[in-house]
Coordinates of C-alpha atoms in Angstrom, one line a residue:
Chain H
X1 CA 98.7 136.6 134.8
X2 CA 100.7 134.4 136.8
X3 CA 99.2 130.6 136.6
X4 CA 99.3 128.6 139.3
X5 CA 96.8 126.4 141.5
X6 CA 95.3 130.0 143.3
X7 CA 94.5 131.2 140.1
X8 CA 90.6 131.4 139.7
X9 CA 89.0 129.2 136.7
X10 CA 85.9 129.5 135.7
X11 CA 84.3 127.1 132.9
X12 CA 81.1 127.7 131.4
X13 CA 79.4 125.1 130.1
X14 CA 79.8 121.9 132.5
X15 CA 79.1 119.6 129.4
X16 CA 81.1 116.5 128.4
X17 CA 84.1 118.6 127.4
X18 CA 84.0 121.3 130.0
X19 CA 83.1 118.9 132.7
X20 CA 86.2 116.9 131.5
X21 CA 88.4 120.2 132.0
X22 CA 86.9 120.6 135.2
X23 CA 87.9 117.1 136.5
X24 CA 91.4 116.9 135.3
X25 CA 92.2 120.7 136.4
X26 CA 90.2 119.9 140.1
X27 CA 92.5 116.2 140.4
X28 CA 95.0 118.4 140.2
X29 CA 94.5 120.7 142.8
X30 CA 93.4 123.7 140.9
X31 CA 90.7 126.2 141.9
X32 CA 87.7 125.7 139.1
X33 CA 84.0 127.5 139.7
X34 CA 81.8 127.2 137.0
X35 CA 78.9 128.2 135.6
X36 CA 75.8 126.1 133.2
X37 CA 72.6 126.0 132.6
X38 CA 71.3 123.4 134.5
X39 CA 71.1 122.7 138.3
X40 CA 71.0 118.9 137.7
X41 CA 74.7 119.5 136.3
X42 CA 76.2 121.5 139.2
X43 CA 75.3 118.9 141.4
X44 CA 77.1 116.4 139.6
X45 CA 80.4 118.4 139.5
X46 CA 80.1 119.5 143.1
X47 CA 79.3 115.8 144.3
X48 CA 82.4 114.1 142.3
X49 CA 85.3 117.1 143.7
X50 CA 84.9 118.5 140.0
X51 CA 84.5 122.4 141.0
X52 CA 84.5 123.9 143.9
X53 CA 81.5 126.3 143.1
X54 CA 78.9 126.5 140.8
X55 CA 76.1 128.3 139.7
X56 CA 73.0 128.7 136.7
X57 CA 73.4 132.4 137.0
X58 CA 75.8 134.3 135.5
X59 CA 76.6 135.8 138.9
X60 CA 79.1 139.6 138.5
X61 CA 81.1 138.8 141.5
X62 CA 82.0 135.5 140.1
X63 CA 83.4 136.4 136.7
X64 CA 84.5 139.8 137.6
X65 CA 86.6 137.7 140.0
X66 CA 87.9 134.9 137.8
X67 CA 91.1 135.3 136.4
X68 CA 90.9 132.3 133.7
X69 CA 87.7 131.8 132.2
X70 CA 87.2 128.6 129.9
X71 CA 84.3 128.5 127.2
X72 CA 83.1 125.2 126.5
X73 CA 79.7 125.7 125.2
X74 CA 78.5 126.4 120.8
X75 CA 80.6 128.9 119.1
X76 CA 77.2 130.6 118.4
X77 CA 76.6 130.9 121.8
X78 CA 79.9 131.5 122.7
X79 CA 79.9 135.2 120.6
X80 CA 76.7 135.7 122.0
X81 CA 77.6 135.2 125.8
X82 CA 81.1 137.4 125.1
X83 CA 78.7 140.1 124.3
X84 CA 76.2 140.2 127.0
X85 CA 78.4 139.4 129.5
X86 CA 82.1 141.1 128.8
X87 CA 81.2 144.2 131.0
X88 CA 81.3 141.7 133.7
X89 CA 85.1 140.9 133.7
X90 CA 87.6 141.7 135.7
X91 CA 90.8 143.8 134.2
X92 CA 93.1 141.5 132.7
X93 CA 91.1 138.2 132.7
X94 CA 92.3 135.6 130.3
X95 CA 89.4 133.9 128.3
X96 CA 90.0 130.6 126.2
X97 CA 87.9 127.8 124.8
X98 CA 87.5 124.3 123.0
X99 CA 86.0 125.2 119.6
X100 CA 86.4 123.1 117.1
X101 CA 86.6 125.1 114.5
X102 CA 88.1 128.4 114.7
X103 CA 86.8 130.8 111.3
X104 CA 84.1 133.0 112.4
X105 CA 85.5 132.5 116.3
X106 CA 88.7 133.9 116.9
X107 CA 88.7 137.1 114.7
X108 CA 84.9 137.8 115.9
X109 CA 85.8 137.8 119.3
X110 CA 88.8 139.5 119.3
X111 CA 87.1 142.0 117.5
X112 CA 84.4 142.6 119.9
X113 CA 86.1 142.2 123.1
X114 CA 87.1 144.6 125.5
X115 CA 90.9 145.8 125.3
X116 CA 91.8 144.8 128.7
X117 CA 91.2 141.5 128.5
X118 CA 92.6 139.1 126.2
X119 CA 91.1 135.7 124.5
X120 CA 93.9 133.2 123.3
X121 CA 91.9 130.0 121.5
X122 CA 92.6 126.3 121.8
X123 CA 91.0 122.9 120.6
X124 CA 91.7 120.0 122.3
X125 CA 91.8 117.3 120.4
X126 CA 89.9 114.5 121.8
X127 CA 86.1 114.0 122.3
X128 CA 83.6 111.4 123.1
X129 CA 80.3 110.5 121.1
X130 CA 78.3 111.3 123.5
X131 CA 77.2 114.5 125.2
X132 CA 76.6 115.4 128.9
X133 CA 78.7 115.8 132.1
X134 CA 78.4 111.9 133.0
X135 CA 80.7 111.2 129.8
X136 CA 83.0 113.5 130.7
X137 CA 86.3 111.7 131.7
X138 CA 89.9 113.5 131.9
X139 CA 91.7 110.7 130.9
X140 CA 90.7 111.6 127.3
X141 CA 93.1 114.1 127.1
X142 CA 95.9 111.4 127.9
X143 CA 98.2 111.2 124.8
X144 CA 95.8 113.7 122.7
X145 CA 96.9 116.9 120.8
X146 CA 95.6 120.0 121.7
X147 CA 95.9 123.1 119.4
X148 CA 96.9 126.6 120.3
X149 CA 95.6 129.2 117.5
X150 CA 97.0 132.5 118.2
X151 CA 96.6 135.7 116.4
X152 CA 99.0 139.0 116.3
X153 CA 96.3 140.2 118.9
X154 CA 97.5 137.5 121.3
X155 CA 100.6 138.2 123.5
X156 CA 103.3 135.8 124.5
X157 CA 102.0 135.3 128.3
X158 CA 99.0 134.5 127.5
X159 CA 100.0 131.6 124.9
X160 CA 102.0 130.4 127.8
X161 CA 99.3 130.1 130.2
X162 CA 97.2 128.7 127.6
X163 CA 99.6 125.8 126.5
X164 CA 100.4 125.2 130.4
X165 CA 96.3 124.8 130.8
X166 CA 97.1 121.9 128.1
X167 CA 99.9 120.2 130.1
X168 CA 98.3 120.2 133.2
X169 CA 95.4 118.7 131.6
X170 CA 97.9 116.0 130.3
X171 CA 98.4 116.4 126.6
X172 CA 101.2 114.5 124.8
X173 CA 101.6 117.5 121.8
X174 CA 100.7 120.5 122.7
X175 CA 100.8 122.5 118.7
X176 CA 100.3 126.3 117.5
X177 CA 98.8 126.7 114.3
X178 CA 97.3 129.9 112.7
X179 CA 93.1 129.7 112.7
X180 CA 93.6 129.1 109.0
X181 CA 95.5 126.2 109.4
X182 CA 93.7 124.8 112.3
X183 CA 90.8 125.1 110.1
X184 CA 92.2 123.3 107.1
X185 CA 93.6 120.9 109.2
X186 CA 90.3 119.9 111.3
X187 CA 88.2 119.8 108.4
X188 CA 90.7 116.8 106.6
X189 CA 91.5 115.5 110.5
X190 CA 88.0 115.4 112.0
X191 CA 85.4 116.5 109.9
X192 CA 86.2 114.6 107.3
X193 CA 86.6 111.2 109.1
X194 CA 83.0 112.6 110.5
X195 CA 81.2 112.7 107.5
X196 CA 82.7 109.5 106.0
X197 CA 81.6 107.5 109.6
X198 CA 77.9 109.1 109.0
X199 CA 77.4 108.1 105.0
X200 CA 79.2 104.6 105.3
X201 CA 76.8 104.3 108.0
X202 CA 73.5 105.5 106.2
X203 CA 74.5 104.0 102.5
X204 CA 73.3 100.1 103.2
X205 CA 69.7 100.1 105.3
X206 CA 70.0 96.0 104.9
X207 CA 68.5 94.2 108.1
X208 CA 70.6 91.8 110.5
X209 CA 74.1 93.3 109.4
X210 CA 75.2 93.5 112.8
X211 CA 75.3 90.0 113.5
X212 CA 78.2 89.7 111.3
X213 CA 80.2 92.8 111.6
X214 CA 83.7 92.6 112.3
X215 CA 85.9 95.3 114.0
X216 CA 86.9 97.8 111.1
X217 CA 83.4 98.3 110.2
X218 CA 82.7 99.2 114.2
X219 CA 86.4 101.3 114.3
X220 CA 85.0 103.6 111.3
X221 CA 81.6 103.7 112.8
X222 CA 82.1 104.8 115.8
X223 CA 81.7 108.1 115.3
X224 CA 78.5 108.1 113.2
X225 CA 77.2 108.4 116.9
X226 CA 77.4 112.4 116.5
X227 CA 75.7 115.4 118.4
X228 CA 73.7 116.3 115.0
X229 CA 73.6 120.0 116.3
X230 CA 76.9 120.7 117.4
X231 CA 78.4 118.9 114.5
X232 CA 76.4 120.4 111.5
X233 CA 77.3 123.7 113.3
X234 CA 80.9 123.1 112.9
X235 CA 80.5 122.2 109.4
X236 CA 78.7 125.1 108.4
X237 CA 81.4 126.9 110.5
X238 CA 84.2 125.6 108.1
X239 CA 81.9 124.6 104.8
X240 CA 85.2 126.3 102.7
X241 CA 87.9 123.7 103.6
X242 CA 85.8 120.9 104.4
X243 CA 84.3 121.0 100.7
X244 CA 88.1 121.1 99.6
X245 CA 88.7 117.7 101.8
X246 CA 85.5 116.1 100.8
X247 CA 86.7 116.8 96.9
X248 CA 90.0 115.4 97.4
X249 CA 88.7 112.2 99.2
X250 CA 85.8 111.8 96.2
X251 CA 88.8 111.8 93.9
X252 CA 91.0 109.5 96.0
X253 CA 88.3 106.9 96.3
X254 CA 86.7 106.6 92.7
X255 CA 90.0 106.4 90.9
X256 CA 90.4 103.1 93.9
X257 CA 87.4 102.2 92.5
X258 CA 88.3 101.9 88.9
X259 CA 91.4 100.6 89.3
X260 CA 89.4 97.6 91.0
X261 CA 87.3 97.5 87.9
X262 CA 89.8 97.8 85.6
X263 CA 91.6 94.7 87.6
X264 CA 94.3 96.5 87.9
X265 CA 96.3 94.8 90.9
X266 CA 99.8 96.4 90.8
X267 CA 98.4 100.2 91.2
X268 CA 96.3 99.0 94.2
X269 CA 98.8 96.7 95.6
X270 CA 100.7 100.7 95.3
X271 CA 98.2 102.1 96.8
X272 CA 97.9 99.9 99.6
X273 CA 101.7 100.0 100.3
X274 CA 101.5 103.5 100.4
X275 CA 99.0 103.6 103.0
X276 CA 100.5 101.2 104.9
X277 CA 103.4 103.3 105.6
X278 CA 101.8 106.8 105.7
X279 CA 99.6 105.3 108.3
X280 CA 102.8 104.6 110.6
X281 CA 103.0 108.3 111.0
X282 CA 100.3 108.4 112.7
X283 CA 100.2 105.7 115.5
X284 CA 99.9 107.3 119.2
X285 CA 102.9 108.3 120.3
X286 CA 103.4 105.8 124.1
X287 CA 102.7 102.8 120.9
X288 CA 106.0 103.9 119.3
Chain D
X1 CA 82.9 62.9 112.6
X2 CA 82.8 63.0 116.1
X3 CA 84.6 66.0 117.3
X4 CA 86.3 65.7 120.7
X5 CA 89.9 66.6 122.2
X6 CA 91.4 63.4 121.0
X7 CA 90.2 64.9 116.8
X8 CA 93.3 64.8 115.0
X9 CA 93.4 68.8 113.7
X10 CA 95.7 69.8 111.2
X11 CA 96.0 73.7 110.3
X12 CA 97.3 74.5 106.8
X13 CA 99.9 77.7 107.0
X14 CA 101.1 79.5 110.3
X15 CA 100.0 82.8 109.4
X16 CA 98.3 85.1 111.8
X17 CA 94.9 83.7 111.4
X18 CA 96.4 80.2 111.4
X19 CA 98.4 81.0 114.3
X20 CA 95.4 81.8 115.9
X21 CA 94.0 79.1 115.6
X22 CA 96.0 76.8 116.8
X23 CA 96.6 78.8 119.8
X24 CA 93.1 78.8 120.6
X25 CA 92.7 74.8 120.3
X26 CA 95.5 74.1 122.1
X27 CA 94.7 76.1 124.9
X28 CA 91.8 74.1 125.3
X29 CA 93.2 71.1 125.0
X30 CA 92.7 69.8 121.3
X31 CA 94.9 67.9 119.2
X32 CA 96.5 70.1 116.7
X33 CA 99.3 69.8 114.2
X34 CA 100.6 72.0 111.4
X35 CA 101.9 72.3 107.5
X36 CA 103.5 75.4 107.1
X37 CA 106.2 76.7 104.4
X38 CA 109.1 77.7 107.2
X39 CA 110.6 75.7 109.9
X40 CA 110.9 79.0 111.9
X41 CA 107.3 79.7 112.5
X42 CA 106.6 75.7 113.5
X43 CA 109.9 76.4 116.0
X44 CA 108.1 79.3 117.3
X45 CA 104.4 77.3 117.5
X46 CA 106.0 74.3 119.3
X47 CA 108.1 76.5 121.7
X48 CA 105.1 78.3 122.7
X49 CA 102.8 74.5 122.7
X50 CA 100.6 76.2 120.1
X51 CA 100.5 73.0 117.9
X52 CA 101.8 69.5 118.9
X53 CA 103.5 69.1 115.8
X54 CA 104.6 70.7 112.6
X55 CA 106.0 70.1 109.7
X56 CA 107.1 71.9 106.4
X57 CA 106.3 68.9 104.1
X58 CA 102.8 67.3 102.9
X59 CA 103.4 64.2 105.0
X60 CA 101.2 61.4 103.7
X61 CA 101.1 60.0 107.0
X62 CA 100.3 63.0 109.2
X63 CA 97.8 64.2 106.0
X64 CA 96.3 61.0 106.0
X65 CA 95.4 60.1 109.5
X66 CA 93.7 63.7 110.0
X67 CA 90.2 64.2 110.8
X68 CA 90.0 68.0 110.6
X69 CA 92.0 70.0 107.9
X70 CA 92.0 73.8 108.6
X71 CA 93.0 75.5 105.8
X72 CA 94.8 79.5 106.8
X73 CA 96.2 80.6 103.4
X74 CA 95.8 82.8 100.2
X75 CA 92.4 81.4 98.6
X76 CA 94.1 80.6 95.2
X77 CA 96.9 78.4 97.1
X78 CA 94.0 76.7 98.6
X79 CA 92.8 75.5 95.5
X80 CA 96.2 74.4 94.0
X81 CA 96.9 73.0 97.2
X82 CA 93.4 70.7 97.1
X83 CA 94.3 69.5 93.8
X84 CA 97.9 68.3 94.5
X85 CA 97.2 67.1 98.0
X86 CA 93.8 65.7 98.0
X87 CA 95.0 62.2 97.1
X88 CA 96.8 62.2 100.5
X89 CA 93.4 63.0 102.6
X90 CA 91.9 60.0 104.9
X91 CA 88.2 58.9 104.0
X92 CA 85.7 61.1 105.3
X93 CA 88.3 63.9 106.2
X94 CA 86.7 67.1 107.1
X95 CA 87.9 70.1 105.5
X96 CA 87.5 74.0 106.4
X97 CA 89.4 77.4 106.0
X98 CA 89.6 81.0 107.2
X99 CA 89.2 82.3 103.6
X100 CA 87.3 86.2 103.4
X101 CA 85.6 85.8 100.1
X102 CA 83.4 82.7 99.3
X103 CA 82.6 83.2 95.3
X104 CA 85.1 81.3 93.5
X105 CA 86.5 79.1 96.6
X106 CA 83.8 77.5 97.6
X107 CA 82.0 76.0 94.9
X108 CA 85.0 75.5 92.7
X109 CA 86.6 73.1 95.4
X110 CA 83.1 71.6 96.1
X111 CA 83.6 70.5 92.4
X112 CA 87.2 69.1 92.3
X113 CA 86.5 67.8 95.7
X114 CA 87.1 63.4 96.3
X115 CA 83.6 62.5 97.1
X116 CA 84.9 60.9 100.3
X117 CA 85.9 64.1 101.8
X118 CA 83.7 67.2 102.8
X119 CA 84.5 70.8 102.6
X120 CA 82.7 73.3 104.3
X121 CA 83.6 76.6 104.8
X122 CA 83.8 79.3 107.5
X123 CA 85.3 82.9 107.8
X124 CA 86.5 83.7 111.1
X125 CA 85.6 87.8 111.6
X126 CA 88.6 89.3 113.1
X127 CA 91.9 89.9 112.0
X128 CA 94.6 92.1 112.7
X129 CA 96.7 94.1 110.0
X130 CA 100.3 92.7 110.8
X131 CA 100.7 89.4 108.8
X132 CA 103.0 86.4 110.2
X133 CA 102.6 84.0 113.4
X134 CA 104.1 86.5 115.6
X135 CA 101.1 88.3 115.8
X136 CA 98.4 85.8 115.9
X137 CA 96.5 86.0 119.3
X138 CA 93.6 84.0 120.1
X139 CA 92.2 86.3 122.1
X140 CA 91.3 88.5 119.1
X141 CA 87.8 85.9 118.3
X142 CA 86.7 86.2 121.7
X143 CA 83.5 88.2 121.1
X144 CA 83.6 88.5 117.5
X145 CA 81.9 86.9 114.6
X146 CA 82.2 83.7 112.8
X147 CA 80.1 83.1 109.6
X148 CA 79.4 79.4 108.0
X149 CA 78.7 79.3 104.3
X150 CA 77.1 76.1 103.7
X151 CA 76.0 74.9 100.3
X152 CA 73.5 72.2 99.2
X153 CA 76.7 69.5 99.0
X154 CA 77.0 70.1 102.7
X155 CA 76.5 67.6 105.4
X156 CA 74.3 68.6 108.6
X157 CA 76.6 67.0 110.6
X158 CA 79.9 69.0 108.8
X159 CA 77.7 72.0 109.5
X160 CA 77.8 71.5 113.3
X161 CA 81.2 70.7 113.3
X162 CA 82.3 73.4 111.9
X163 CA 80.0 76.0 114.2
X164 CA 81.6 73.8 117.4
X165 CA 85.0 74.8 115.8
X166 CA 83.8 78.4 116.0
X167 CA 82.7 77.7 119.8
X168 CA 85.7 76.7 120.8
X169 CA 87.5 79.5 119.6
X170 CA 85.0 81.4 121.5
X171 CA 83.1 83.5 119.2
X172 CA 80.0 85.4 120.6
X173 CA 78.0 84.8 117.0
X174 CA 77.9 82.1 114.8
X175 CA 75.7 82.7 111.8
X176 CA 75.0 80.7 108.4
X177 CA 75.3 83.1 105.3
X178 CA 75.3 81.6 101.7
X179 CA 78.3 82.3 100.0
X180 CA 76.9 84.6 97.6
X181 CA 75.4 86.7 100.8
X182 CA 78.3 86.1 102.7
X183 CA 80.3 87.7 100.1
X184 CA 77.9 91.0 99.6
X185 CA 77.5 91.3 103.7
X186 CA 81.7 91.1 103.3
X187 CA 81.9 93.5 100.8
X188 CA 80.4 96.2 102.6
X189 CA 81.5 95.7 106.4
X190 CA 84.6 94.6 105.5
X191 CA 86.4 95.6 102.1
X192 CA 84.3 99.0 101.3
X193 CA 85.7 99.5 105.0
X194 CA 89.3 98.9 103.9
X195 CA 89.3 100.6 100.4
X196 CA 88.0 103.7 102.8
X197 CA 90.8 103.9 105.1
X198 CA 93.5 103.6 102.4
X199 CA 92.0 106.4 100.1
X200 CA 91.2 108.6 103.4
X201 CA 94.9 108.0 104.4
X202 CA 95.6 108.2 100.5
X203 CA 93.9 112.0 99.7
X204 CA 96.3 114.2 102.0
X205 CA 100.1 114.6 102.0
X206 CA 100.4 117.4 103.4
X207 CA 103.6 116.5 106.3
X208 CA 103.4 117.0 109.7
X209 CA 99.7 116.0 110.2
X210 CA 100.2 113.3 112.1
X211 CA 101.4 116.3 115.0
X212 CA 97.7 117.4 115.4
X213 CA 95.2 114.2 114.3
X214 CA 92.6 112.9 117.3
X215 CA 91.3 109.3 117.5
X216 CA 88.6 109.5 115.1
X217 CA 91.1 109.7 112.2
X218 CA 93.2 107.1 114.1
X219 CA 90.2 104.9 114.0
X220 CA 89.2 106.0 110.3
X221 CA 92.7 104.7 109.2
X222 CA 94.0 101.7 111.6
X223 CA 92.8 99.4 108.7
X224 CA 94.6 101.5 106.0
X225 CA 97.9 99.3 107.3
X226 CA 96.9 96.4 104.9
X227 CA 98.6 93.4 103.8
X228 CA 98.8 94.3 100.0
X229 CA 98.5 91.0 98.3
X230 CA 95.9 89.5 99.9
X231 CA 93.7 92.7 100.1
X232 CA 94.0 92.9 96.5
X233 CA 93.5 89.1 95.8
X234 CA 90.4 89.5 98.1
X235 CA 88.8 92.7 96.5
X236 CA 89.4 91.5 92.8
X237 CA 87.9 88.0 93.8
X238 CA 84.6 89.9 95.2
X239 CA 85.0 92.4 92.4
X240 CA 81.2 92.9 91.7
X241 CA 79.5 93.1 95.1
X242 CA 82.5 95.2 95.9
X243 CA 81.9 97.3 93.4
X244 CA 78.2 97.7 94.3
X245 CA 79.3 99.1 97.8
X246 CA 81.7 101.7 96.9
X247 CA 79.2 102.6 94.2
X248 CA 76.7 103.1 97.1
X249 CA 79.0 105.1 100.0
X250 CA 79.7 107.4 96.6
X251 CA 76.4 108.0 96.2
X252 CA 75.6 108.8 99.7
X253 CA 78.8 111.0 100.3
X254 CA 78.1 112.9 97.4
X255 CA 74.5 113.6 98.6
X256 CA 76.4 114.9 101.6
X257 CA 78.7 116.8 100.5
X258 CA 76.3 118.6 98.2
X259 CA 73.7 119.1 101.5
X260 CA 77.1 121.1 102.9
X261 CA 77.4 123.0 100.0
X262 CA 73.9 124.0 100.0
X263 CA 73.6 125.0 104.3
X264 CA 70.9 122.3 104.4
X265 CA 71.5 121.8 108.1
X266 CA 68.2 120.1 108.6
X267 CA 68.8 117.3 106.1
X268 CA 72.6 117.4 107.4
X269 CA 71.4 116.5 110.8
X270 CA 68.6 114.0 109.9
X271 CA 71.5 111.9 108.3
X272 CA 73.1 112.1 111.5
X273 CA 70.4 111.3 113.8
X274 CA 69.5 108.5 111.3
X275 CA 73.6 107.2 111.7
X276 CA 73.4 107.6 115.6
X277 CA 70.0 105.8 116.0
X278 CA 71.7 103.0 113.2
X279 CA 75.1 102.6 114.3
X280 CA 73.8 101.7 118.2
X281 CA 73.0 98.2 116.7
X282 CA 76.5 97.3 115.8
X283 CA 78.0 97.8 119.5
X284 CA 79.4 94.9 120.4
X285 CA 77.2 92.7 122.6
X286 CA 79.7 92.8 125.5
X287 CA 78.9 96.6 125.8
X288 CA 75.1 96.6 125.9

């Protein structure tokens, strides 16, 4: 497949993420059609310059005709749609995704699909709280990571195109990593900071405690606003390695805590210094 | 105490919160000098008209003749500081400070206070995590909270004073806490924040992370850059509320974390609805 702004893109799923790669591929010049559930949706895409065409149906001449075709729905649903819908491809189409977790995905896939055409995954890192097409916003990719996962079953062309999909959309670090690590990574990366956000949130019910937050307690909050479904899907997806992080954080934090009880000063004062410069890593790149 | 722009101010210690400070009076036209332990950082206020004068010695004369004493450093220099300098204060001198913990501050100079003199005491809610003058910005209270901690020694009229102070700064909320409420509405939205971000930035070393991380862990961890001795002044000084809040997030992540293990997606996602629906009322007023 030779990429370039002729190629025809499909998305399906015209939610915040997949309305998000629809506007920053269509500002760009490229040729996106897409297809979602509801009407209401369309409309939206089609009204702002997202697409070019869409439709609720999944309509043969369409995907037969797409050359790129971009999930952005559940992983559940995302099997499920692979299976009814694969006779409908053209030869040779390229399929990639956002999923945010990749066991259970990638292998599953790749083991079902049709030899002639080819899936290469990818996560890109960066989301929004909120769910829907009128969050979706481009300039979210700006700066953010994005994660190609190929397997042996994956050949070099198609990595290409799918790390070129990344820098068009404007990624600063565009990464491969084996689903394993992907995995391992996400659950200490994302999940993690997830379920963290969600108990800090949930573990003081006192009344009136907004009138005197400060910033860090809004910065570590922020995403405790959290699709429920989609998120408890993903950590059921990766319940192995997000355990593992969720163990090692437990440890981290209690021996903290006793450290404050036993007054001892010097090995948090070590702590703190430690974090202090680990955390430098990990400032956005333009900040540097 | 009638405070108007001709109020002599004085600000004790050109830190980054003292800085602040006297960026934010001056801006607006108040009188303000400064003591502060390095001629450097009162060359760096005057250049930039942040203070109208500065000096790195108790003057008697400038000590004397002020009418608001704002105290910006370490809480145990503060009380050192009242007892060798208090002599030196003008009758009826009012007396505040930036200082994050109330137990063991407050009521201990209340005691040793002249009975002349009032102290009442106020902790401005925003910070940054680089220490030192060249980083105070008074833009940072703009919006943010400011608690008073009165007591029964304080005066109605040092009360007002001191919430006009955090007017003028332009805070959106001014509250009165008690120190003892102050301190356990501190200990959770503030230090249980910070002893989170260092362990969660603490728990992993595996390298090369920072190539893949998204903004949530960027969020999760900004506050894990900490200024070691103070943090650890600040968290053994509230050591028993403090402790009650970690005690608390463990309980709740562990309750989590055992809801993953299990697959109990329904109780998974109740806790997130329930952080959604909770974390909307800490937005900050500006976005509603």
């Amino acid at each position: 497949m030779n990429f370039s702004k002729d190629t025809k893109i499909l998305i399906i799923g015209l939610g915040v993420i997949g309305g998000s790669y629809a506007a920053g591929l269509s500002r760009k010049g490229y040729n996106v059609s897409a297809i979602t559930k509801e009407q209401k949706d369309i409309d939206y895409a089609l009204e702002r310059n997202m697409i070019r065409y869409g439709t609720t149906v999944n309509e043969e001449k369409l995907i037969k005709s797409s050359e790129l075709i971009i999930f952005a729905l559940y992983p559940t649903v995302f099997i499920e749609w692979i299976k009814e819908n694969q006779h409908l491809f053209g030869k040779g189409t390229l399929i990639t995704d956002v999923t945010g977790v990749k066991t259970g995905v990638v292998e599953e896939i790749q083991s079902i699909l049709r030899e002639d055409v080819e899936y290469i995954s990818a996560h890109p890192m960066a989301g929004r709280e909120q769910s829907g097409i009128e969050f979706s916003n481009p300039d979210v990719f700006i700066g953010a990571n994005y994660i190609v996962t190929p397997t042996e079953k994956n050949t070099c062309e198609a990595i290409a195109v799918c790390k070129k999909l990344g820098e068009i959309l404007g990624f600063a670090r565009i990464e491969e990593l084996t689903p394993k690590s992907h995995d391992e990574m996400i659950a200490f990366l994302s999940q993690l900071t997830h379920c963290i956000a969600v108990c800090l949130m949930n573990c003081n019910s006192t009344q009136g405690l907004e009138k005197f937050t400060g910033d860090s307690f809004r910065d570590l909050t922020r995403i405790a606003k959290i699709n429920d479904k989609m998120w408890s899907e993903l950590f059921l997806m990766n319940k192995g390695a997000l355990l593992d992080s969720m163990d090692s954080f437990i440890a981290e934090f209690s021996s903290f805590r006793n450290m404050l009880e036993n007054g001892e000063r010097e090995a948090m004062r070590e702590k703190m210094r430690n974090s202090t410069a680990r955390r430098s890593l990990f400032d956005r790149p333009s900040k540097k």
